[in-house]
CSV table of C-alpha atoms and ligand atoms in Angstrom, one decimal:
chain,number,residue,atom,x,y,z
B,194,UNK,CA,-6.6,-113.8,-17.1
B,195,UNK,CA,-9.5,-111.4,-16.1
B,196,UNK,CA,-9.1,-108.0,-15.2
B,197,UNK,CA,-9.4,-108.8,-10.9
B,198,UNK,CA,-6.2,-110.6,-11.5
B,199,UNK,CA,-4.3,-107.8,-12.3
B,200,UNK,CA,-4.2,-106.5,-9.0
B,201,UNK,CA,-6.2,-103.5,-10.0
B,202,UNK,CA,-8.8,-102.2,-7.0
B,203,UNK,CA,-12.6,-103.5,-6.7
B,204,UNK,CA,-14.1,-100.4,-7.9
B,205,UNK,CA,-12.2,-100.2,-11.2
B,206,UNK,CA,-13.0,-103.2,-11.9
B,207,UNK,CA,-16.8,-102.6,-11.4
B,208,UNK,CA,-16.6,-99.7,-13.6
B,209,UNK,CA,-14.6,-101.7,-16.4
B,210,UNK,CA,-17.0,-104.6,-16.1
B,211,UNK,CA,-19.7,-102.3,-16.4
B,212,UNK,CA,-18.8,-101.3,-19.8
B,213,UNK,CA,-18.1,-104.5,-20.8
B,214,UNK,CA,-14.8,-105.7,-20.9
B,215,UNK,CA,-14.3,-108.6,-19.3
B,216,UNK,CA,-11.0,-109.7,-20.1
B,217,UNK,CA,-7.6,-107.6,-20.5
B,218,UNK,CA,-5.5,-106.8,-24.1
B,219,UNK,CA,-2.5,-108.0,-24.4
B,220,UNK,CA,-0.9,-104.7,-24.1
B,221,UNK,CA,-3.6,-104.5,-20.6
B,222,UNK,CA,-2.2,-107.7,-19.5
B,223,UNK,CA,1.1,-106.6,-20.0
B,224,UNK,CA,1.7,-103.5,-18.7
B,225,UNK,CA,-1.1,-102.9,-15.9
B,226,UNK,CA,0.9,-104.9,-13.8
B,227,UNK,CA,4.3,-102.8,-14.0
B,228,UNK,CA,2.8,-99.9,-13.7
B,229,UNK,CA,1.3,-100.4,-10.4
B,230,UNK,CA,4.7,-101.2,-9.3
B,231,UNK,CA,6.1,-97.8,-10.4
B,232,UNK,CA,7.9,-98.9,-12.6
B,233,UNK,CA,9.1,-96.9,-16.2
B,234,UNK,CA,7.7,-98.1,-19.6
B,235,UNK,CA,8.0,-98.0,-23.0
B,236,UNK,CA,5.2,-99.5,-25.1
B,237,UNK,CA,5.4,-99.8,-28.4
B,238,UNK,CA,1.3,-100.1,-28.7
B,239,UNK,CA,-1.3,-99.2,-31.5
B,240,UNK,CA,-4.5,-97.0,-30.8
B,241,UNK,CA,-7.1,-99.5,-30.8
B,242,UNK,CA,-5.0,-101.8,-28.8
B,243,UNK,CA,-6.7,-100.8,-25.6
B,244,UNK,CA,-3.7,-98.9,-24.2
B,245,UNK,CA,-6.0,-96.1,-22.6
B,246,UNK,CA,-7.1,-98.4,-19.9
B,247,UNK,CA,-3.4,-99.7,-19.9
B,248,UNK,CA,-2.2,-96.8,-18.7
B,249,UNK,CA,-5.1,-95.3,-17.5
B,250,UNK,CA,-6.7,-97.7,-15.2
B,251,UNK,CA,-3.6,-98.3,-12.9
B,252,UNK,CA,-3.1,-94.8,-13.0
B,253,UNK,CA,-6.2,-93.8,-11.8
B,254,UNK,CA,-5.5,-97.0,-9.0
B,255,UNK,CA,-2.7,-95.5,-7.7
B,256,UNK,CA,-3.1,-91.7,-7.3
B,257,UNK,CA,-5.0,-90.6,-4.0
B,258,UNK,CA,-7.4,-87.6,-4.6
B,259,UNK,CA,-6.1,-84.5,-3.8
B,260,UNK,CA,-7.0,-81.8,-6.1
B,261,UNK,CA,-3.7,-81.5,-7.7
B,262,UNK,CA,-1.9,-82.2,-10.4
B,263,UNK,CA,-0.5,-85.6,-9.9
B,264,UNK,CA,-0.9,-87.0,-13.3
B,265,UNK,CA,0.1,-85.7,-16.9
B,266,UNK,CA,-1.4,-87.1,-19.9
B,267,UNK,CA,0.4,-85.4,-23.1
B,268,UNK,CA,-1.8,-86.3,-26.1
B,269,UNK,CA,-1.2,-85.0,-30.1
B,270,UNK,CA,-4.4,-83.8,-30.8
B,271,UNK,CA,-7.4,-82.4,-29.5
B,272,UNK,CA,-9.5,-85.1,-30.5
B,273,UNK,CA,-7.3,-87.6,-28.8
B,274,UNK,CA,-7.1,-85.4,-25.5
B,275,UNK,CA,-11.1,-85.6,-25.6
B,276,UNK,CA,-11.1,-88.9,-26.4
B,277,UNK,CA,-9.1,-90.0,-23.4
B,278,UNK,CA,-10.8,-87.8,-21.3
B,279,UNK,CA,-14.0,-89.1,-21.7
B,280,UNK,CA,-12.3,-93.0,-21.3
B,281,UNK,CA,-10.7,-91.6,-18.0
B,282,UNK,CA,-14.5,-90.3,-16.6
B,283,UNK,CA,-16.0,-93.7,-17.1
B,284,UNK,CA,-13.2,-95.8,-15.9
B,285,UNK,CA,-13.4,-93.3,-12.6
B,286,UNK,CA,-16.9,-92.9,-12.1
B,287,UNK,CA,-16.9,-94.5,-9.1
B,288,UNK,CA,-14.1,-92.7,-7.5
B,289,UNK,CA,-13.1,-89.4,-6.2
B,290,UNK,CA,-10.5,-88.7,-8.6
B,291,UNK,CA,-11.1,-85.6,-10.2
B,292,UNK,CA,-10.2,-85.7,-14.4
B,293,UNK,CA,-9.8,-83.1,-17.0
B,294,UNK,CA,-8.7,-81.6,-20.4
B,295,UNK,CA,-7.0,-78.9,-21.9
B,296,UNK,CA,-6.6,-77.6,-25.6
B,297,UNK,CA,-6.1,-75.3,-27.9
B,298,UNK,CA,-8.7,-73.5,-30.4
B,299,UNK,CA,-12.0,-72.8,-27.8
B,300,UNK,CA,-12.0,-70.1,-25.7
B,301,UNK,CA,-9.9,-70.2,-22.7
B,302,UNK,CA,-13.3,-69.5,-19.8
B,303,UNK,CA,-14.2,-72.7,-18.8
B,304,UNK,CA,-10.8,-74.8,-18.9
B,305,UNK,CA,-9.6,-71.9,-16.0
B,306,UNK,CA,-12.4,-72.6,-13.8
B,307,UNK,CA,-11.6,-76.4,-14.4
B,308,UNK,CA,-8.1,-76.0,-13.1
B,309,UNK,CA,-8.7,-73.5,-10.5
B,310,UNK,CA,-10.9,-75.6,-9.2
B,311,UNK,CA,-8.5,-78.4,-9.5
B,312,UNK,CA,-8.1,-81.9,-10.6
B,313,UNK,CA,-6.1,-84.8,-10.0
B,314,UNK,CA,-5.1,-86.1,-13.7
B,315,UNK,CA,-5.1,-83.5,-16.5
B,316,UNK,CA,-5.3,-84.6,-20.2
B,317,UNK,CA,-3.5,-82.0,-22.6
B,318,UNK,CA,-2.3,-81.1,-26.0
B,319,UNK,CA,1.2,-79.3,-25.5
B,320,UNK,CA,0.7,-75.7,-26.8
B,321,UNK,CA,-2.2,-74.6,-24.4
B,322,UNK,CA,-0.8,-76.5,-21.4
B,323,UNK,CA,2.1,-74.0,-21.7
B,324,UNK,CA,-0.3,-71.1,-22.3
B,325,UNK,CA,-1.8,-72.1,-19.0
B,326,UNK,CA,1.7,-72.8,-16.7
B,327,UNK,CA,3.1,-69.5,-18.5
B,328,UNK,CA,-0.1,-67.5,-17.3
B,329,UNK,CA,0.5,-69.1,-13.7
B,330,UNK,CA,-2.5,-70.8,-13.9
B,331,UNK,CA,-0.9,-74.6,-12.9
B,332,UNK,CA,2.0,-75.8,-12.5
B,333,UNK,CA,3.6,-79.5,-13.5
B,334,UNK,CA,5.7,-79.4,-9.7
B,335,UNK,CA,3.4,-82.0,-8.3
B,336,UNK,CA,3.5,-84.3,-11.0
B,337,UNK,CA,4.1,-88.2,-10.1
B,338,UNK,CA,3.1,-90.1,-13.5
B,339,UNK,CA,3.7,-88.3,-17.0
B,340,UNK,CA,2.0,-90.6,-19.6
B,341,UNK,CA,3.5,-89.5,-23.0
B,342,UNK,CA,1.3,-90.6,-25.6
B,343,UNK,CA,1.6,-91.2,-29.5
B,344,UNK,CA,4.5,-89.8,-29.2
B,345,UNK,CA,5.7,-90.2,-33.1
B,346,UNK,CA,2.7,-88.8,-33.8
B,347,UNK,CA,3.8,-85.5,-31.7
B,348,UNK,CA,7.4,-85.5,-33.4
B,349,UNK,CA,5.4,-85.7,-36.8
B,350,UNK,CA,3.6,-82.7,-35.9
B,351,UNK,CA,6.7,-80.4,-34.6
B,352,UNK,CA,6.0,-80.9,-30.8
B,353,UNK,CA,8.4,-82.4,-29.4
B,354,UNK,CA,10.4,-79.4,-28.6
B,355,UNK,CA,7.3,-78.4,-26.3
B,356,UNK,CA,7.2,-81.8,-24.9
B,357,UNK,CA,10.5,-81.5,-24.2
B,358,UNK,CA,10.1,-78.2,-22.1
B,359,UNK,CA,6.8,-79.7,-20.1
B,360,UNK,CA,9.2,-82.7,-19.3
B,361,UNK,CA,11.8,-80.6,-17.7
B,362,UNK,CA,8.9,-79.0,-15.6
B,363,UNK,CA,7.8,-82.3,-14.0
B,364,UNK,CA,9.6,-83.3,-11.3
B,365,UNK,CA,12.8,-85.8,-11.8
B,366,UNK,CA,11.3,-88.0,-9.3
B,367,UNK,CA,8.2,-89.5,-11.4
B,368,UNK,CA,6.7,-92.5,-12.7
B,369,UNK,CA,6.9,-92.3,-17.1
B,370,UNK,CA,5.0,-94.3,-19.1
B,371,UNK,CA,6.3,-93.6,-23.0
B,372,UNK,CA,3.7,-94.5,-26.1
B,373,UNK,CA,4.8,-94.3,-29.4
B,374,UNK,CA,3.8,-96.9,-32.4
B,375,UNK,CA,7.5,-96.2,-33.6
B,376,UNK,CA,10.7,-95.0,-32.4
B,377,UNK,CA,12.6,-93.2,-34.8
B,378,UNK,CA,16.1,-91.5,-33.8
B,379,UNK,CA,14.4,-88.6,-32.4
B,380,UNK,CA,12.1,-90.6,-29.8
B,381,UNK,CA,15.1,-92.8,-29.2
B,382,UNK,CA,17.1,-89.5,-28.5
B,383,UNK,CA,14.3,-88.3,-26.2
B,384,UNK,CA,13.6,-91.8,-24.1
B,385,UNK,CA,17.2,-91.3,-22.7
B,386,UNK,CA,17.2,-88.7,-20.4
B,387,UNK,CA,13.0,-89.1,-20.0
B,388,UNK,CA,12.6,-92.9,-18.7
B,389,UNK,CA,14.7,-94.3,-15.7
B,390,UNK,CA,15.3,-98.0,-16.0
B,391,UNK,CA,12.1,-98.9,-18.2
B,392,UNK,CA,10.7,-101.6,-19.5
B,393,UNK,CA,10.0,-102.5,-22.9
B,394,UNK,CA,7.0,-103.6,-24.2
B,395,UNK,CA,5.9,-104.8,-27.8
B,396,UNK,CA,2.8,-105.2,-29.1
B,397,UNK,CA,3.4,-107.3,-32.3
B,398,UNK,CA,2.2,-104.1,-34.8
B,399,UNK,CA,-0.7,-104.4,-36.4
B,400,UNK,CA,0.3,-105.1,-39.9
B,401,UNK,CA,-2.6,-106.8,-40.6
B,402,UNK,CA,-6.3,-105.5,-41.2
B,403,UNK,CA,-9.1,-107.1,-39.6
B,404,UNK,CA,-10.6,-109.9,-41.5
B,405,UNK,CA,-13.8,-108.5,-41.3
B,406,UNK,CA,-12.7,-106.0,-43.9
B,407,UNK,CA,-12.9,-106.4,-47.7
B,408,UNK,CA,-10.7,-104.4,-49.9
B,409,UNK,CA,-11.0,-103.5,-53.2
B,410,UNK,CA,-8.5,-100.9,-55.5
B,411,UNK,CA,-10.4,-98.9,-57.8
B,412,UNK,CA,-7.9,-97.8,-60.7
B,413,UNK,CA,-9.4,-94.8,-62.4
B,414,UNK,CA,-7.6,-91.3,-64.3
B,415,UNK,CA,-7.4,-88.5,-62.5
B,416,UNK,CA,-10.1,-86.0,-64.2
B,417,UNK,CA,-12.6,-89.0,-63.1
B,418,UNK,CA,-11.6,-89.7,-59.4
B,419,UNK,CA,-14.8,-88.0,-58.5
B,420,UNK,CA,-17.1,-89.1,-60.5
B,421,UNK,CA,-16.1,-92.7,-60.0
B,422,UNK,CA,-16.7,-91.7,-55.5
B,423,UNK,CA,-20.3,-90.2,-56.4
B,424,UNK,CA,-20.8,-93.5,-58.1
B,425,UNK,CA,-19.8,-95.9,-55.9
B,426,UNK,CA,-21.9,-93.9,-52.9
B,427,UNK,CA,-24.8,-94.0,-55.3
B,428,UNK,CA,-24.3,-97.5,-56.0
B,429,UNK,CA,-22.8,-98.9,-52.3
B,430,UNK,CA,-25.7,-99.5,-49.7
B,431,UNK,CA,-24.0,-97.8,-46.8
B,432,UNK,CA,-24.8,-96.9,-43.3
B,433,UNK,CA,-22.3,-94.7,-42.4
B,434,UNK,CA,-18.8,-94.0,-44.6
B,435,UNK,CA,-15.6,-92.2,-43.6
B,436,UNK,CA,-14.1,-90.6,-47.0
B,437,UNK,CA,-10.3,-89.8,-46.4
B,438,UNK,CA,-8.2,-87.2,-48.3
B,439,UNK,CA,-5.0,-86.3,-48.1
B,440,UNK,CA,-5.5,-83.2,-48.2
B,441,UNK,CA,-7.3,-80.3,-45.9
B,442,UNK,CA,-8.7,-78.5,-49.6
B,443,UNK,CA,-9.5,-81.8,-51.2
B,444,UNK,CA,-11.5,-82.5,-48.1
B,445,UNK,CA,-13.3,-79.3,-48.0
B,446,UNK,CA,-14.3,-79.8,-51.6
B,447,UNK,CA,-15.4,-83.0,-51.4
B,448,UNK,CA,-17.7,-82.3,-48.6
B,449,UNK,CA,-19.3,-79.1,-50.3
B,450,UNK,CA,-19.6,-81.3,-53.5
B,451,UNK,CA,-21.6,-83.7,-51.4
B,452,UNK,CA,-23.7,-81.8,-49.3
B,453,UNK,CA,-24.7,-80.2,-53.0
B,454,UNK,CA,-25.9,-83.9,-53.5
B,455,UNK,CA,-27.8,-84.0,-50.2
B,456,UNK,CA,-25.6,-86.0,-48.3
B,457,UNK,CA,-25.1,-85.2,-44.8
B,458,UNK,CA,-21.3,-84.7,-44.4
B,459,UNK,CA,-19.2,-83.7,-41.8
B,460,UNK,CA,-15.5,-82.5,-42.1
B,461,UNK,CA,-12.8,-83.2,-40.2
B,462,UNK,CA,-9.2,-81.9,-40.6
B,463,UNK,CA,-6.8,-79.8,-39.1
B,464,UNK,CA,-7.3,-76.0,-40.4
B,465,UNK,CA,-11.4,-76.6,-38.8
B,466,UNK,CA,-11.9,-74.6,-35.4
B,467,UNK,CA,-12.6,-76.7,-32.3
B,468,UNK,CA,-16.3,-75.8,-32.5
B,469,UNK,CA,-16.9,-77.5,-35.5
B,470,UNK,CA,-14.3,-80.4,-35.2
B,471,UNK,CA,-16.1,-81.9,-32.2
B,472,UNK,CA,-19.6,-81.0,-33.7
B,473,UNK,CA,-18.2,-83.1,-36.8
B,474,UNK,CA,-16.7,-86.1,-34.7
B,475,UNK,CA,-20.2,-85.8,-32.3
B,476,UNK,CA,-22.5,-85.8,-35.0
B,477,UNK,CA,-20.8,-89.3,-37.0
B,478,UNK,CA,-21.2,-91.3,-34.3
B,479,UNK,CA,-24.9,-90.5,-33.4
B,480,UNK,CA,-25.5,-90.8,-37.0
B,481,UNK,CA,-26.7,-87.0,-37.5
B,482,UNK,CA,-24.6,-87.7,-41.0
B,483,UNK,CA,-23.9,-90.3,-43.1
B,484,UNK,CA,-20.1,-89.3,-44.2
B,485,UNK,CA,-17.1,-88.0,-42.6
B,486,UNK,CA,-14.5,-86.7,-44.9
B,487,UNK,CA,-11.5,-86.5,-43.2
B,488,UNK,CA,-7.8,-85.7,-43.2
B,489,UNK,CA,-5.5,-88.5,-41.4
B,490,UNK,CA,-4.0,-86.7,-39.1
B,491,UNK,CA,-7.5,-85.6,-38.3
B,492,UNK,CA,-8.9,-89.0,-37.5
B,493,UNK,CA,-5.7,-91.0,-36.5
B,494,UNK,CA,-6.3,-93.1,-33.5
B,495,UNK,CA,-9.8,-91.7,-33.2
B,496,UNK,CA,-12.4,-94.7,-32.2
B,497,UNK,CA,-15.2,-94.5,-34.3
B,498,UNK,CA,-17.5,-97.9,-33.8
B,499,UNK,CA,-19.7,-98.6,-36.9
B,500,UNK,CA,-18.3,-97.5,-39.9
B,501,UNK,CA,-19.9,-99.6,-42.5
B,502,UNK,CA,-17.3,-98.7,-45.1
B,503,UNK,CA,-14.2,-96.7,-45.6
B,504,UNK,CA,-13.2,-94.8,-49.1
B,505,UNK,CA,-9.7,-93.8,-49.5
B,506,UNK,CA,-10.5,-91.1,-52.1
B,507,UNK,CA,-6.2,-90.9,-52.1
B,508,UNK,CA,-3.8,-93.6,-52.3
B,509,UNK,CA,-2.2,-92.9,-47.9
B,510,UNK,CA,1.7,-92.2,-48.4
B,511,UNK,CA,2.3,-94.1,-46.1
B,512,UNK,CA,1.3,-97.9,-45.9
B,513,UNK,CA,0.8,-98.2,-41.9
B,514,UNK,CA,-1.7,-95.2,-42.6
B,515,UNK,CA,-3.8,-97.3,-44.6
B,516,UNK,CA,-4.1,-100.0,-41.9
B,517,UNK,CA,-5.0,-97.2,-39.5
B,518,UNK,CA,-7.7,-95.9,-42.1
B,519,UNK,CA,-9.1,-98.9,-42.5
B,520,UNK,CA,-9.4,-100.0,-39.0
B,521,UNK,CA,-12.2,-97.7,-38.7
B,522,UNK,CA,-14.4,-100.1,-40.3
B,523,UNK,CA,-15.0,-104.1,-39.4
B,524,UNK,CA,-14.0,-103.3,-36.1
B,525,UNK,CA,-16.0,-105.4,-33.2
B,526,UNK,CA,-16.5,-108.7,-35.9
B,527,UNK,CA,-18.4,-106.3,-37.9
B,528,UNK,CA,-18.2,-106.4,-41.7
B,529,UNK,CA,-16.3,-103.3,-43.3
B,530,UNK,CA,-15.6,-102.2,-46.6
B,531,UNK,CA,-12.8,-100.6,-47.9
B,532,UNK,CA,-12.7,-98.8,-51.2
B,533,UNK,CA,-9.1,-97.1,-52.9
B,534,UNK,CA,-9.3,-94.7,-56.3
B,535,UNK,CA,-6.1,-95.1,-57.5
B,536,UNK,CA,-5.1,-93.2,-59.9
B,537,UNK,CA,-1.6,-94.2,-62.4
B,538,UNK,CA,0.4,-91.6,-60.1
B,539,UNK,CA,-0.3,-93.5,-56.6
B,540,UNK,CA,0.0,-97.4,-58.3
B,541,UNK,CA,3.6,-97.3,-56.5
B,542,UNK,CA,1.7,-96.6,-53.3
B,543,UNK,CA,-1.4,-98.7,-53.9
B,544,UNK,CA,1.5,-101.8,-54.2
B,545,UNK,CA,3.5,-101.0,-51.1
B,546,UNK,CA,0.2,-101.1,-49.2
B,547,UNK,CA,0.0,-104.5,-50.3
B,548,UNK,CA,3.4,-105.4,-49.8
B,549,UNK,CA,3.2,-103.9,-46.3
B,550,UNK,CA,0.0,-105.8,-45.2
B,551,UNK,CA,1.0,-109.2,-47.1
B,552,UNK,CA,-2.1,-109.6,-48.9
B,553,UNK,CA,-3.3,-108.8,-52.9
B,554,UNK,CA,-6.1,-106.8,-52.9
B,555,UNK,CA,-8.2,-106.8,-56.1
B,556,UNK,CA,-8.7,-104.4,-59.0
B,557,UNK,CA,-11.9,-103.4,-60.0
B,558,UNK,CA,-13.9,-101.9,-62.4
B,559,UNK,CA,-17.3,-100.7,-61.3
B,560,UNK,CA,-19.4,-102.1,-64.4
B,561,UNK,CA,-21.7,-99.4,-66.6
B,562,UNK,CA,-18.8,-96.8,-65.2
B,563,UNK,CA,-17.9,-94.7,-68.4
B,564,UNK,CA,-14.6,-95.3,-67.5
B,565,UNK,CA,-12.6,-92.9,-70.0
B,566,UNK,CA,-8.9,-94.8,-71.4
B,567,UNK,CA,-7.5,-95.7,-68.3
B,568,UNK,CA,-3.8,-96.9,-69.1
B,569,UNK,CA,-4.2,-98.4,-65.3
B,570,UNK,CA,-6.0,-100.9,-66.6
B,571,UNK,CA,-4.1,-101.6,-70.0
B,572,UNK,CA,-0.7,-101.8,-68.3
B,573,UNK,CA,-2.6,-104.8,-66.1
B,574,UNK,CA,-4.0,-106.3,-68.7
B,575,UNK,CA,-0.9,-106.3,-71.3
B,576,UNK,CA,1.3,-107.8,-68.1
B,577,UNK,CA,-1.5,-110.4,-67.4
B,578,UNK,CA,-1.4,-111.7,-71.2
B,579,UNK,CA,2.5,-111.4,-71.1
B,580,UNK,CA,2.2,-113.9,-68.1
B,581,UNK,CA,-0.1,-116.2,-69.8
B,582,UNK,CA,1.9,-116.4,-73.2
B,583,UNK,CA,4.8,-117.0,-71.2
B,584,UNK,CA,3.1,-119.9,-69.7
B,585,UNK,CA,2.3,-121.1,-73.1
B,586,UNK,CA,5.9,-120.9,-74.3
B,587,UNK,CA,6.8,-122.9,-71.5
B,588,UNK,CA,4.5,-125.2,-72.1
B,589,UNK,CA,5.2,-125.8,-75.3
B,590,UNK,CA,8.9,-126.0,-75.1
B,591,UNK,CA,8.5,-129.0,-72.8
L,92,AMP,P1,-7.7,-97.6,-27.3
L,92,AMP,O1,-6.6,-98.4,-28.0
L,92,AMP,O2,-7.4,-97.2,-26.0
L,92,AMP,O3,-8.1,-96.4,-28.2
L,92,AMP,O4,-9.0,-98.5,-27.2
L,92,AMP,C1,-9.7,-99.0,-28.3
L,92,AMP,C2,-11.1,-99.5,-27.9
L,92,AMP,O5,-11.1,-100.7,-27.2
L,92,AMP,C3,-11.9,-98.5,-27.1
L,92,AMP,O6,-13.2,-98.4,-27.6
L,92,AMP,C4,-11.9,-99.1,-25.7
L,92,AMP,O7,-13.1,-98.8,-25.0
L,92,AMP,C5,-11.9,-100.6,-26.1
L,92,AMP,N1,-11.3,-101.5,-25.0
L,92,AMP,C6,-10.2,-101.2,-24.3
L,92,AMP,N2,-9.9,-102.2,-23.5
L,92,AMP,C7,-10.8,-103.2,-23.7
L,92,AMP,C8,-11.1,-104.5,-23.1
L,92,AMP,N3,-10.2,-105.0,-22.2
L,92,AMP,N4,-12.1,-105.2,-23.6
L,92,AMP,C9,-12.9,-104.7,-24.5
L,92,AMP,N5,-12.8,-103.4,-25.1
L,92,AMP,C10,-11.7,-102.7,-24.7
């Protein structure tokens, strides 16, 4: 179906067709055309789904220009506020409706003037919207649409008792629209008393990486996970390459480290200040540098075109984060690769990644590496000759 069949108004669909989509996403298809109804929802989307534009574009549809708060866009991080922001301008361009954003860690100067002058649909991370309403800057009373989005990622990260609060200041009488990848006790707690009557929609999750991507485990000790990354930059012809950590000091250090090597790095993670967060983010997509190291909670969600390959210099805890990792690269057909250090500690890990995304991913020794005794590959090795003596038992009992 394209997007003019959605019921959505002629100059949305200009501006959508003007940067180049020209048919809906499922979760588009979906849920644009409840939402323009009024109705409640709960999708159960991905980032990278498209589900911006799902709620965004019959939100914008709907609301009349008026200067006011009308709609609420709740977002976990500041990068993801921005991010939305900016996909809100373009879809609006050619329309009144005024758009803005509000978070914490930049001065407060400008985002004031933004809201005195007033807009129509504010974007906002919850602890500086409430700085705001408790200064009397805004209020929520005019509030028609609340769009609550990645909301496991906001209960991950302690909000949701300040979500909870900026609920109860929107009017009863309000369209929701819920976004959460999962919906653990707490969200399920929460959709209760937030949605009237919604409707549930599932995106099949995205277990599976793109087939553009090629993924490789690197086992390697501990003392040599470093060595083995400066190697595999020096040896990798790359164009651009996000380096996650699970850590915020791991990350620091591995940036310093590089920049030592004259790499131009960037660093994104949580403990940065705005300034340099968005100068980090800005400067990896024009290219100004060639790596990002960054924490996941950093660069969940973030969309990031043109990442020719993705080094997971730790093993994610969790398996869905790895999919989310990866999916920076070998997005839009493009080729991607996808490099994991594992070290014996994360082998649990490494294996419920593949468990998780259904598919083997091979280990592999980077040749002329002095690899020191890695019991990684031993333990392999003795198993794999275990297996083929087996096989030759077998045999030879038959
Ligand atoms: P999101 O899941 O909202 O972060 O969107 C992921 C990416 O898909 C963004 O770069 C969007 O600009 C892009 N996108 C969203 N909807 C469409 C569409 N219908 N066709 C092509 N690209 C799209």
């Amino acid at each position: 179906m394209p997007f003019n069949g959605l019921g959505l108004s002629e100059s949305i669909v200009k501006a959508i067709q003007e940067l180049g989509f020209t048919k809906p996403t499922p979760v588009q298809e979906k849920t644009i055309p409840l939402i323009l109804k009024g109705k409640d929802i709960i999708a159960s989307a991905q980032t990278g789904t498209g589900k911006t534009a799902a709620f965004g574009l019959p939100t914008l549809d709907r609301l009349k220009p008026g200067k006011r708060i009308q709609c609420l866009i709740l977002e976990p991080t500041r990068e993801l506020a921005q991010q939305v922001e900016e996909a809100l301008q373009d879809y609006s361009k050619h329309m009144d409706t005024r758009v803005g954003v509000v978070y914490g860690g930049v001065k407060y100067g400008r985002q004031r003037q933004m809201l005195e002058k007033g807009v129509d649909i504010l974007v906002a991370t919850p602890g500086r919207l409430i700085d705001y309403i408790s200064q009397g800057v805004i209020s929520l009373k005019k509030v028609e649409v609340l769009i609550l989005d990645e909301v496991d990622r906001m209960l991950d990260m302690g909000f949701l008792p300040d979500v909870s609060r900026l609920i109860k200041m929107c009017p009863e009488n309000r369209q929701t629209l819920f976004f959460s990848a999962t919906l653990p006790a707490a969200i399920q707690t929460m959709m209760k008393w937030v949605l009237k009557d919604p409707e549930v929609i599932e995106i099949g999750r995205n277990h599976v990486a793109a087939t553009t991507v090629t993924h490789a485990f690197y086992p390697v000790a501990e003392q040599q996970k470093y060595n083995l990354l400066i190697e595999l930059l020096t040896r990798t012809h790359f164009e651009s390459v996000l380096i996650f950590t699970r850590t915020k000091v791991n990350a620091d250090l591995i940036s310093r480290r590089l920049e030592r090597l004259n790499h131009s790095v960037a660093t994104l993670h949580s403990d940065r200040s705005q300034g340099e967060r968005t100068a980090a983010l800005k400067g990896f997509k024009s290219g100004k540098f060639e790596v990002l190291v960054a924490t996941d909670i950093a660069a969940r969600g973030l969309d990031i075109a043109g990442v020719t390959h993705v080094i997971n210099y730790d093993v994610p805890l969790n398996a869905e984060d790895y999919v989310h990792r990866i999916g920076r690269t070998g997005r839009a057909e493009k080729e991607g690769d996808a490099f994991t250090l594992v070290t014996e500690a994360e082998v649990k890990n490494a294996k419920s990644i593949e468990h998780y995304i259904g598919q083997k991913i091979d280990r592999t020794k980077l040749e002329g590496f002095d690899y020191m005794y890695s019991a990684l590959f031993d333990a392999e090795e003795k198993q794999a000759q275990r297996k083929a003596s087996s096989r030759m038992y077998g045999r030879l009992r038959r």
